[in-house]
Structure formats: structure tokens, C-alpha cells
Amino acid sequence: MLNIIICGAPGCGKGTQSDLIVEKYSLKHLSTGDLLREEIAKRSELGIEAESFISKGNLVPDKMIFDILSKAIEEQTKNSKGIILDGFPRNVAQAEALENLMTQLNKETTLLIDMQVDDEELITRLLKRGETSGRCDDNLETIKKRLEVYESKTAPVSDFYKNKNKYAAINGMGTIDEIFGRISAAIDSKR
Ligand code: AP5
Ligand code: MG
């Protein structure tokens, strides 16, 4: 079983590469950002609350995330070849909660893939996507805040998995195919 975390700053290509990983390794894709945006689109109570955090570039509260994700992880790790977690865990408390849940489910996280992309490139990608995405967080002010939040809250998650020997830094600059080749090599070395 492969249970992969794909991590990295906003716009590093988590969603893009997850689609390719899902196809090659037959994993289930769980993106907390996508789950939250579905709630926003439905105008559910949770979606409306989440939007107030997301549009400012802040993380939504851990409890809200864990409530929607823990059931999904339990479901998707049953009878599957594994999962790819995109956008979660996003701080050390979430990483600890994930590891506790995996232990309870008798599963294991295989690897955290840390996508590394220059800030300038991240901003270029996100502003370009913002022309058509309709995402409330794809504007320069919110992008800058997202990058700050990433550095202060999410980057420490890397050390958490480095200490467990479950960490691979991947150069996220270049073409989508080049990057996917690097990711595949890192995953294959863990199989
Ligand atoms: P989330 O949806 O996770 O967004 P993010 O981390 O900001 O990342 P993005 O989805 O913007 O980028 P990506 O890395 O997926 O890149 P993509 O492949 O799209 O989270 C959004 C918000 O939800 C958070 O800010 C937070 O508020 C909340 N949230 C989510 N999870 C949470 C959690 N666990 N706890 C608390 N709050 C949470 O690529 C970006 C663009 O670049 C695309 O247009 C793509 O086509 C293009 N592109 C991709 N690869 C390349 C390449 N190699 N070259 C050129 N262009 C490329
Ligand atoms: Mg994404």
C-alpha cells in the first residue's frame, strides 16, 4: 500500500502532480482544498465559514479539517492501493493527528513529497491561474499571505517526516513531465 503526502507552497503543483500519481499508482486523491471548495460552491454552513479563512489566505481551523477528512481517509484506505493526501497535513498538529489516525487504522504513511519551487514562479503560476480559476484566494494580496502562512505553519511538517525517514525533497521547477519523473523515482524507491 502507498500512502503518500504531497506538500509544498501554494502553486507548487500539488494538484497537477496528484492527478498523474493517481493514474500511475491507482491511488485515491484526497485534497482538503478541493473538499473545502466543494463546500463553498454548495454554500453549506461549513463552506461559508471556511471561505472567510481561505479568502484571507489563512488556514481553516484544524477541527474543521479533521472532521471532513478523517472519515474520508478511513473510507479511502479500505480496499484500495492507497491514498494521496494533497494539502494535508498543513501544520504539525495536523501531522500528529494524521499519524494517530493511521495507527488506529493499522496503516502507515509511506512518504512525504516536498515540492520545491521559487516564490517568483509560484506567484506567476497563481496569478495566471487566477485569470480563470474563480478561486477567492488567487489574487496577489492573498497569495502573499498564503506564502507567509506556508513558511510559518506548513514548512515545519517537513522536519516531522524527515525525522521519521519518510521525506523526499523534489525540485518542482521545470515541465510537468520532468517533475513527474522525479516524483515517480522517489515513490518507486519506497516500494
Ligand atoms: P489548497 O487548495 O491546498 O491550495 P494551495 O496549497 O494554496 O495550493 P494550490 O491548490 O493553489 O496549488 P497546487 O500546489 O495544487 O498547484 P496546482 O497544481 O494547482 O488550499 C487552499 C486553502 O484552503 C488554504 O489556503 C487554506 O485556507 C485551506 N486549507 C486547505 N487545506 C487545509 C488544511 N489541511 N488545513 C487548514 N486549511 C486548509 O498548480 C498551480 C498552477 O500552476 C496551475 O494553474 C497549474 O496548471 C500550473 N502548473 C502546475 N505545474 C506547473 C509547471 N510545472 N509549470 C508551469 N505551470 C504549472
Ligand atoms: Mg491544489
PDB file of C-alpha atoms and ligand atoms in Angstrom:
ATOM      1  CA  MET A   1       0.000   0.000   0.000  1.00  0.00           C
ATOM      2  CA  LEU A   2       1.206   3.523  -0.794  1.00  0.00           C
ATOM      3  CA  ASN A   3       0.014   6.373   1.386  1.00  0.00           C
ATOM      4  CA  ILE A   4       1.663   9.497   0.024  1.00  0.00           C
ATOM      5  CA  ILE A   5       1.561  13.098   1.235  1.00  0.00           C
ATOM      6  CA  ILE A   6       2.234  15.778  -1.367  1.00  0.00           C
ATOM      7  CA  CYS A   7       3.303  19.000   0.270  1.00  0.00           C
ATOM      8  CA  GLY A   8       4.662  22.345  -0.822  1.00  0.00           C
ATOM      9  CA  ALA A   9       3.850  26.013  -1.161  1.00  0.00           C
ATOM     10  CA  PRO A  10       0.706  27.310  -2.896  1.00  0.00           C
ATOM     11  CA  GLY A  11       1.029  26.780  -6.647  1.00  0.00           C
ATOM     12  CA  CYS A  12       3.904  24.274  -6.420  1.00  0.00           C
ATOM     13  CA  GLY A  13       1.875  21.760  -8.446  1.00  0.00           C
ATOM     14  CA  LYS A  14       0.313  19.512  -5.797  1.00  0.00           C
ATOM     15  CA  GLY A  15      -2.974  19.139  -7.672  1.00  0.00           C
ATOM     16  CA  THR A  16      -1.331  18.788 -11.094  1.00  0.00           C
ATOM     17  CA  GLN A  17       1.085  16.088  -9.950  1.00  0.00           C
ATOM     18  CA  SER A  18      -1.556  14.312  -7.827  1.00  0.00           C
ATOM     19  CA  ASP A  19      -3.596  13.645 -10.970  1.00  0.00           C
ATOM     20  CA  LEU A  20      -0.596  11.923 -12.575  1.00  0.00           C
ATOM     21  CA  ILE A  21       0.290   9.975  -9.415  1.00  0.00           C
ATOM     22  CA  VAL A  22      -3.318   8.767  -9.061  1.00  0.00           C
ATOM     23  CA  GLU A  23      -3.286   7.496 -12.617  1.00  0.00           C
ATOM     24  CA  LYS A  24       0.093   5.740 -12.448  1.00  0.00           C
ATOM     25  CA  TYR A  25      -0.235   4.173  -8.992  1.00  0.00           C
ATOM     26  CA  SER A  26      -4.059   3.771  -8.781  1.00  0.00           C
ATOM     27  CA  LEU A  27      -4.348   5.782  -5.576  1.00  0.00           C
ATOM     28  CA  LYS A  28      -7.317   7.730  -4.217  1.00  0.00           C
ATOM     29  CA  HIS A  29      -6.840  11.513  -4.246  1.00  0.00           C
ATOM     30  CA  LEU A  30      -7.848  13.453  -1.146  1.00  0.00           C
ATOM     31  CA  SER A  31      -7.401  17.223  -1.467  1.00  0.00           C
ATOM     32  CA  THR A  32      -8.544  19.274   1.500  1.00  0.00           C
ATOM     33  CA  GLY A  33      -8.597  22.403  -0.687  1.00  0.00           C
ATOM     34  CA  ASP A  34     -10.896  20.695  -3.219  1.00  0.00           C
ATOM     35  CA  LEU A  35     -13.164  19.367  -0.433  1.00  0.00           C
ATOM     36  CA  LEU A  36     -13.446  22.872   1.043  1.00  0.00           C
ATOM     37  CA  ARG A  37     -14.118  24.471  -2.353  1.00  0.00           C
ATOM     38  CA  GLU A  38     -16.944  21.956  -2.928  1.00  0.00           C
ATOM     39  CA  GLU A  39     -18.479  23.106   0.350  1.00  0.00           C
ATOM     40  CA  ILE A  40     -18.063  26.751  -0.667  1.00  0.00           C
ATOM     41  CA  ALA A  41     -19.752  26.075  -4.023  1.00  0.00           C
ATOM     42  CA  LYS A  42     -22.684  24.422  -2.209  1.00  0.00           C
ATOM     43  CA  ARG A  43     -22.901  27.427   0.164  1.00  0.00           C
ATOM     44  CA  SER A  44     -23.056  24.976   3.077  1.00  0.00           C
ATOM     45  CA  GLU A  45     -22.581  26.277   6.610  1.00  0.00           C
ATOM     46  CA  LEU A  46     -19.098  24.752   6.677  1.00  0.00           C
ATOM     47  CA  GLY A  47     -18.296  26.233   3.246  1.00  0.00           C
ATOM     48  CA  ILE A  48     -19.343  29.731   4.245  1.00  0.00           C
ATOM     49  CA  GLU A  49     -17.247  29.554   7.404  1.00  0.00           C
ATOM     50  CA  ALA A  50     -14.259  28.097   5.525  1.00  0.00           C
ATOM     51  CA  GLU A  51     -14.423  30.833   2.883  1.00  0.00           C
ATOM     52  CA  SER A  52     -13.846  33.524   5.486  1.00  0.00           C
ATOM     53  CA  PHE A  53     -10.445  31.958   6.269  1.00  0.00           C
ATOM     54  CA  ILE A  54      -9.483  30.908   2.739  1.00  0.00           C
ATOM     55  CA  SER A  55     -10.167  34.298   1.125  1.00  0.00           C
ATOM     56  CA  LYS A  56      -7.732  35.899   3.585  1.00  0.00           C
ATOM     57  CA  GLY A  57      -5.050  33.262   2.977  1.00  0.00           C
ATOM     58  CA  ASN A  58      -5.324  31.784   6.474  1.00  0.00           C
ATOM     59  CA  LEU A  59      -5.677  28.119   7.371  1.00  0.00           C
ATOM     60  CA  VAL A  60      -9.126  26.969   8.381  1.00  0.00           C
ATOM     61  CA  PRO A  61      -9.338  25.567  11.949  1.00  0.00           C
ATOM     62  CA  ASP A  62      -7.804  22.108  12.421  1.00  0.00           C
ATOM     63  CA  LYS A  63     -11.013  20.650  13.816  1.00  0.00           C
ATOM     64  CA  MET A  64     -12.990  21.607  10.709  1.00  0.00           C
ATOM     65  CA  ILE A  65     -10.418  19.912   8.502  1.00  0.00           C
ATOM     66  CA  PHE A  66     -10.160  16.799  10.591  1.00  0.00           C
ATOM     67  CA  ASP A  67     -13.941  16.414  10.777  1.00  0.00           C
ATOM     68  CA  ILE A  68     -14.224  16.292   6.997  1.00  0.00           C
ATOM     69  CA  LEU A  69     -11.033  14.344   6.380  1.00  0.00           C
ATOM     70  CA  SER A  70     -10.811  11.559   8.953  1.00  0.00           C
ATOM     71  CA  LYS A  71     -13.894   9.754   7.635  1.00  0.00           C
ATOM     72  CA  ALA A  72     -12.644  10.138   4.065  1.00  0.00           C
ATOM     73  CA  ILE A  73      -9.239   8.677   4.981  1.00  0.00           C
ATOM     74  CA  GLU A  74     -10.876   5.735   6.713  1.00  0.00           C
ATOM     75  CA  GLU A  75     -13.105   5.060   3.691  1.00  0.00           C
ATOM     76  CA  GLN A  76     -10.446   5.514   1.053  1.00  0.00           C
ATOM     77  CA  THR A  77      -7.769   3.372   2.683  1.00  0.00           C
ATOM     78  CA  LYS A  78     -10.216   0.432   2.766  1.00  0.00           C
ATOM     79  CA  ASN A  79      -9.802  -1.919  -0.196  1.00  0.00           C
ATOM     80  CA  SER A  80      -7.580   0.478  -2.125  1.00  0.00           C
ATOM     81  CA  LYS A  81      -3.955   0.579  -3.192  1.00  0.00           C
ATOM     82  CA  GLY A  82      -3.524   3.668  -1.065  1.00  0.00           C
ATOM     83  CA  ILE A  83      -4.144   7.413  -0.920  1.00  0.00           C
ATOM     84  CA  ILE A  84      -2.507  10.645  -1.898  1.00  0.00           C
ATOM     85  CA  LEU A  85      -3.077  13.467   0.567  1.00  0.00           C
ATOM     86  CA  ASP A  86      -2.877  16.900  -1.107  1.00  0.00           C
ATOM     87  CA  GLY A  87      -2.905  19.952   1.149  1.00  0.00           C
ATOM     88  CA  PHE A  88      -2.932  17.970   4.391  1.00  0.00           C
ATOM     89  CA  PRO A  89      -1.282  17.894   6.904  1.00  0.00           C
ATOM     90  CA  ARG A  90      -0.625  21.614   6.889  1.00  0.00           C
ATOM     91  CA  ASN A  91       0.834  22.092  10.352  1.00  0.00           C
ATOM     92  CA  VAL A  92       2.495  19.871  12.931  1.00  0.00           C
ATOM     93  CA  ALA A  93      -0.728  19.368  14.929  1.00  0.00           C
ATOM     94  CA  GLN A  94      -2.426  18.009  11.798  1.00  0.00           C
ATOM     95  CA  ALA A  95       0.570  15.729  11.137  1.00  0.00           C
ATOM     96  CA  GLU A  96       0.314  14.336  14.660  1.00  0.00           C
ATOM     97  CA  ALA A  97      -3.445  13.816  14.267  1.00  0.00           C
ATOM     98  CA  LEU A  98      -2.892  12.060  10.937  1.00  0.00           C
ATOM     99  CA  GLU A  99      -0.278   9.724  12.367  1.00  0.00           C
ATOM    100  CA  ASN A 100      -2.582   8.847  15.294  1.00  0.00           C
ATOM    101  CA  LEU A 101      -5.403   8.097  12.880  1.00  0.00           C
ATOM    102  CA  MET A 102      -3.170   5.943  10.666  1.00  0.00           C
ATOM    103  CA  THR A 103      -2.050   3.950  13.714  1.00  0.00           C
ATOM    104  CA  GLN A 104      -5.695   3.413  14.706  1.00  0.00           C
ATOM    105  CA  LEU A 105      -6.475   2.211  11.184  1.00  0.00           C
ATOM    106  CA  ASN A 106      -3.400  -0.023  11.179  1.00  0.00           C
ATOM    107  CA  LYS A 107      -1.977   1.844   8.171  1.00  0.00           C
ATOM    108  CA  GLU A 108       1.226   3.731   7.584  1.00  0.00           C
ATOM    109  CA  THR A 109       2.264   6.922   5.812  1.00  0.00           C
ATOM    110  CA  THR A 110       4.790   5.897   3.141  1.00  0.00           C
ATOM    111  CA  LEU A 111       6.385   9.193   2.157  1.00  0.00           C
ATOM    112  CA  LEU A 112       6.049  12.962   2.193  1.00  0.00           C
ATOM    113  CA  ILE A 113       6.944  14.545  -1.145  1.00  0.00           C
ATOM    114  CA  ASP A 114       8.100  18.131  -0.625  1.00  0.00           C
ATOM    115  CA  MET A 115       7.772  20.103  -3.863  1.00  0.00           C
ATOM    116  CA  GLN A 116      10.259  22.961  -4.014  1.00  0.00           C
ATOM    117  CA  VAL A 117       9.533  25.934  -6.287  1.00  0.00           C
ATOM    118  CA  ASP A 118      10.881  29.530  -6.250  1.00  0.00           C
ATOM    119  CA  ASP A 119       8.487  32.144  -4.875  1.00  0.00           C
ATOM    120  CA  GLU A 120       8.628  34.173  -8.079  1.00  0.00           C
ATOM    121  CA  GLU A 121       7.496  31.159 -10.122  1.00  0.00           C
ATOM    122  CA  LEU A 122       4.733  30.362  -7.591  1.00  0.00           C
ATOM    123  CA  ILE A 123       3.340  33.884  -7.858  1.00  0.00           C
ATOM    124  CA  THR A 124       3.499  33.801 -11.686  1.00  0.00           C
ATOM    125  CA  ARG A 125       1.624  30.460 -11.799  1.00  0.00           C
ATOM    126  CA  LEU A 126      -1.074  31.512  -9.335  1.00  0.00           C
ATOM    127  CA  LEU A 127      -1.723  34.919 -10.912  1.00  0.00           C
ATOM    128  CA  LYS A 128      -2.070  33.216 -14.291  1.00  0.00           C
ATOM    129  CA  ARG A 129      -4.475  30.647 -12.862  1.00  0.00           C
ATOM    130  CA  GLY A 130      -6.370  33.463 -11.126  1.00  0.00           C
ATOM    131  CA  GLU A 131      -7.355  34.873 -14.536  1.00  0.00           C
ATOM    132  CA  THR A 132      -9.760  31.945 -14.950  1.00  0.00           C
ATOM    133  CA  SER A 133      -9.973  29.905 -11.715  1.00  0.00           C
ATOM    134  CA  GLY A 134     -12.576  31.940  -9.876  1.00  0.00           C
ATOM    135  CA  ARG A 135     -10.746  30.994  -6.650  1.00  0.00           C
ATOM    136  CA  CYS A 136     -11.196  33.616  -3.944  1.00  0.00           C
ATOM    137  CA  ASP A 137      -7.522  33.230  -2.935  1.00  0.00           C
ATOM    138  CA  ASP A 138      -5.837  33.638  -6.347  1.00  0.00           C
ATOM    139  CA  ASN A 139      -5.081  37.379  -6.050  1.00  0.00           C
ATOM    140  CA  LEU A 140      -1.718  38.971  -5.225  1.00  0.00           C
ATOM    141  CA  GLU A 141      -2.563  40.077  -1.677  1.00  0.00           C
ATOM    142  CA  THR A 142      -3.927  36.677  -0.653  1.00  0.00           C
ATOM    143  CA  ILE A 143      -1.157  34.793  -2.483  1.00  0.00           C
ATOM    144  CA  LYS A 144       1.463  36.704  -0.419  1.00  0.00           C
ATOM    145  CA  LYS A 145      -0.348  35.809   2.790  1.00  0.00           C
ATOM    146  CA  ARG A 146      -0.631  32.135   1.720  1.00  0.00           C
ATOM    147  CA  LEU A 147       3.145  32.051   1.140  1.00  0.00           C
ATOM    148  CA  GLU A 148       3.773  33.503   4.622  1.00  0.00           C
ATOM    149  CA  VAL A 149       1.418  31.006   6.245  1.00  0.00           C
ATOM    150  CA  TYR A 150       3.130  28.211   4.343  1.00  0.00           C
ATOM    151  CA  GLU A 151       6.571  29.216   5.668  1.00  0.00           C
ATOM    152  CA  SER A 152       5.479  29.630   9.277  1.00  0.00           C
ATOM    153  CA  LYS A 153       2.972  26.791   9.670  1.00  0.00           C
ATOM    154  CA  THR A 154       3.430  24.189   6.929  1.00  0.00           C
ATOM    155  CA  ALA A 155       7.182  24.076   6.281  1.00  0.00           C
ATOM    156  CA  PRO A 156       7.816  22.531   9.772  1.00  0.00           C
ATOM    157  CA  VAL A 157       5.777  19.480   8.714  1.00  0.00           C
ATOM    158  CA  SER A 158       8.787  18.513   6.559  1.00  0.00           C
ATOM    159  CA  ASP A 159      11.003  18.090   9.625  1.00  0.00           C
ATOM    160  CA  PHE A 160       8.332  15.937  11.255  1.00  0.00           C
ATOM    161  CA  TYR A 161       8.590  13.419   8.373  1.00  0.00           C
ATOM    162  CA  LYS A 162      12.373  13.842   7.926  1.00  0.00           C
ATOM    163  CA  ASN A 163      12.717  12.604  11.492  1.00  0.00           C
ATOM    164  CA  LYS A 164      10.715   9.517  10.534  1.00  0.00           C
ATOM    165  CA  ASN A 165      12.850   8.920   7.418  1.00  0.00           C
ATOM    166  CA  LYS A 166       9.792   9.403   5.237  1.00  0.00           C
ATOM    167  CA  TYR A 167      10.773  12.510   3.322  1.00  0.00           C
ATOM    168  CA  ALA A 168      11.761  13.313  -0.261  1.00  0.00           C
ATOM    169  CA  ALA A 169      12.555  16.833  -1.497  1.00  0.00           C
ATOM    170  CA  ILE A 170      11.609  17.218  -5.162  1.00  0.00           C
ATOM    171  CA  ASN A 171      12.672  20.018  -7.466  1.00  0.00           C
ATOM    172  CA  GLY A 172       9.313  21.384  -8.631  1.00  0.00           C
ATOM    173  CA  MET A 173      10.740  23.644 -11.341  1.00  0.00           C
ATOM    174  CA  GLY A 174      10.593  22.516 -14.977  1.00  0.00           C
ATOM    175  CA  THR A 175       7.983  20.836 -17.143  1.00  0.00           C
ATOM    176  CA  ILE A 176       5.139  18.843 -15.607  1.00  0.00           C
ATOM    177  CA  ASP A 177       6.587  15.632 -17.102  1.00  0.00           C
ATOM    178  CA  GLU A 178      10.103  16.281 -15.820  1.00  0.00           C
ATOM    179  CA  ILE A 179       8.773  16.858 -12.325  1.00  0.00           C
ATOM    180  CA  PHE A 180       6.587  13.753 -12.500  1.00  0.00           C
ATOM    181  CA  GLY A 181       9.667  11.702 -13.445  1.00  0.00           C
ATOM    182  CA  ARG A 182      11.411  12.899 -10.267  1.00  0.00           C
ATOM    183  CA  ILE A 183       8.366  12.116  -8.135  1.00  0.00           C
ATOM    184  CA  SER A 184       7.957   8.638  -9.638  1.00  0.00           C
ATOM    185  CA  ALA A 185      11.611   7.834  -8.879  1.00  0.00           C
ATOM    186  CA  ALA A 186      11.126   8.882  -5.242  1.00  0.00           C
ATOM    187  CA  ILE A 187       7.951   6.795  -4.897  1.00  0.00           C
ATOM    188  CA  ASP A 188       9.497   3.755  -6.612  1.00  0.00           C
ATOM    189  CA  SER A 189      12.452   3.823  -4.226  1.00  0.00           C
ATOM    190  CA  LYS A 190       9.972   3.286  -1.356  1.00  0.00           C
ATOM    191  CA  ARG A 191       8.060   0.356  -2.878  1.00  0.00           C
TER     192      ARG A 191
HETATM  193  P1  AP5 B   1      -5.221  24.331  -1.332  1.00  0.00           P
HETATM  194  O1  AP5 B   1      -6.333  24.108  -2.236  1.00  0.00           O
HETATM  195  O2  AP5 B   1      -4.476  23.189  -0.781  1.00  0.00           O
HETATM  196  O3  AP5 B   1      -4.263  25.360  -2.059  1.00  0.00           O
HETATM  197  P2  AP5 B   1      -2.719  25.671  -2.024  1.00  0.00           P
HETATM  198  O4  AP5 B   1      -1.886  24.880  -1.092  1.00  0.00           O
HETATM  199  O5  AP5 B   1      -2.634  27.124  -1.879  1.00  0.00           O
HETATM  200  O6  AP5 B   1      -2.250  25.155  -3.406  1.00  0.00           O
HETATM  201  P3  AP5 B   1      -2.924  25.323  -4.806  1.00  0.00           P
HETATM  202  O7  AP5 B   1      -4.065  24.379  -4.935  1.00  0.00           O
HETATM  203  O8  AP5 B   1      -3.171  26.745  -5.092  1.00  0.00           O
HETATM  204  O9  AP5 B   1      -1.725  24.897  -5.738  1.00  0.00           O
HETATM  205  P4  AP5 B   1      -1.175  23.454  -6.065  1.00  0.00           P
HETATM  206  O10 AP5 B   1       0.083  23.221  -5.327  1.00  0.00           O
HETATM  207  O11 AP5 B   1      -2.239  22.409  -6.015  1.00  0.00           O
HETATM  208  O12 AP5 B   1      -0.749  23.698  -7.564  1.00  0.00           O
HETATM  209  P5  AP5 B   1      -1.545  23.391  -8.919  1.00  0.00           P
HETATM  210  O13 AP5 B   1      -1.261  22.003  -9.355  1.00  0.00           O
HETATM  211  O14 AP5 B   1      -2.938  23.840  -8.825  1.00  0.00           O
HETATM  212  O15 AP5 B   1      -5.707  25.199  -0.066  1.00  0.00           O
HETATM  213  C1  AP5 B   1      -6.465  26.370  -0.255  1.00  0.00           C
HETATM  214  C2  AP5 B   1      -6.849  26.937   1.106  1.00  0.00           C
HETATM  215  O16 AP5 B   1      -7.734  26.003   1.766  1.00  0.00           O
HETATM  216  C3  AP5 B   1      -5.696  27.148   2.105  1.00  0.00           C
HETATM  217  O17 AP5 B   1      -5.075  28.396   1.925  1.00  0.00           O
HETATM  218  C4  AP5 B   1      -6.433  27.041   3.445  1.00  0.00           C
HETATM  219  O18 AP5 B   1      -7.125  28.231   3.719  1.00  0.00           O
HETATM  220  C5  AP5 B   1      -7.461  25.964   3.168  1.00  0.00           C
HETATM  221  N1  AP5 B   1      -6.939  24.627   3.517  1.00  0.00           N
HETATM  222  C6  AP5 B   1      -6.699  23.602   2.671  1.00  0.00           C
HETATM  223  N2  AP5 B   1      -6.227  22.537   3.327  1.00  0.00           N
HETATM  224  C7  AP5 B   1      -6.137  22.901   4.628  1.00  0.00           C
HETATM  225  C8  AP5 B   1      -5.696  22.244   5.808  1.00  0.00           C
HETATM  226  N3  AP5 B   1      -5.230  20.977   5.761  1.00  0.00           N
HETATM  227  N4  AP5 B   1      -5.754  22.926   6.990  1.00  0.00           N
HETATM  228  C9  AP5 B   1      -6.227  24.187   7.048  1.00  0.00           C
HETATM  229  N5  AP5 B   1      -6.653  24.877   5.958  1.00  0.00           N
HETATM  230  C10 AP5 B   1      -6.617  24.236   4.759  1.00  0.00           C
HETATM  231  O19 AP5 B   1      -0.720  24.356  -9.903  1.00  0.00           O
HETATM  232  C11 AP5 B   1      -0.866  25.761  -9.803  1.00  0.00           C
HETATM  233  C12 AP5 B   1      -0.918  26.359 -11.211  1.00  0.00           C
HETATM  234  O20 AP5 B   1       0.341  26.157 -11.851  1.00  0.00           O
HETATM  235  C13 AP5 B   1      -1.960  25.694 -12.118  1.00  0.00           C
HETATM  236  O21 AP5 B   1      -2.534  26.659 -12.939  1.00  0.00           O
HETATM  237  C14 AP5 B   1      -1.139  24.682 -12.926  1.00  0.00           C
HETATM  238  O22 AP5 B   1      -1.703  24.432 -14.179  1.00  0.00           O
HETATM  239  C15 AP5 B   1       0.199  25.379 -13.036  1.00  0.00           C
HETATM  240  N6  AP5 B   1       1.341  24.450 -13.060  1.00  0.00           N
HETATM  241  C16 AP5 B   1       1.477  23.285 -12.381  1.00  0.00           C
HETATM  242  N7  AP5 B   1       2.682  22.718 -12.620  1.00  0.00           N
HETATM  243  C17 AP5 B   1       3.336  23.570 -13.453  1.00  0.00           C
HETATM  244  C18 AP5 B   1       4.634  23.543 -14.062  1.00  0.00           C
HETATM  245  N8  AP5 B   1       5.491  22.550 -13.865  1.00  0.00           N
HETATM  246  N9  AP5 B   1       4.981  24.594 -14.838  1.00  0.00           N
HETATM  247  C19 AP5 B   1       4.102  25.620 -15.046  1.00  0.00           C
HETATM  248  N10 AP5 B   1       2.863  25.699 -14.529  1.00  0.00           N
HETATM  249  C20 AP5 B   1       2.479  24.681 -13.725  1.00  0.00           C
HETATM  250 MG    MG B   2      -4.229  22.374  -5.261  1.00  0.00          MG
END
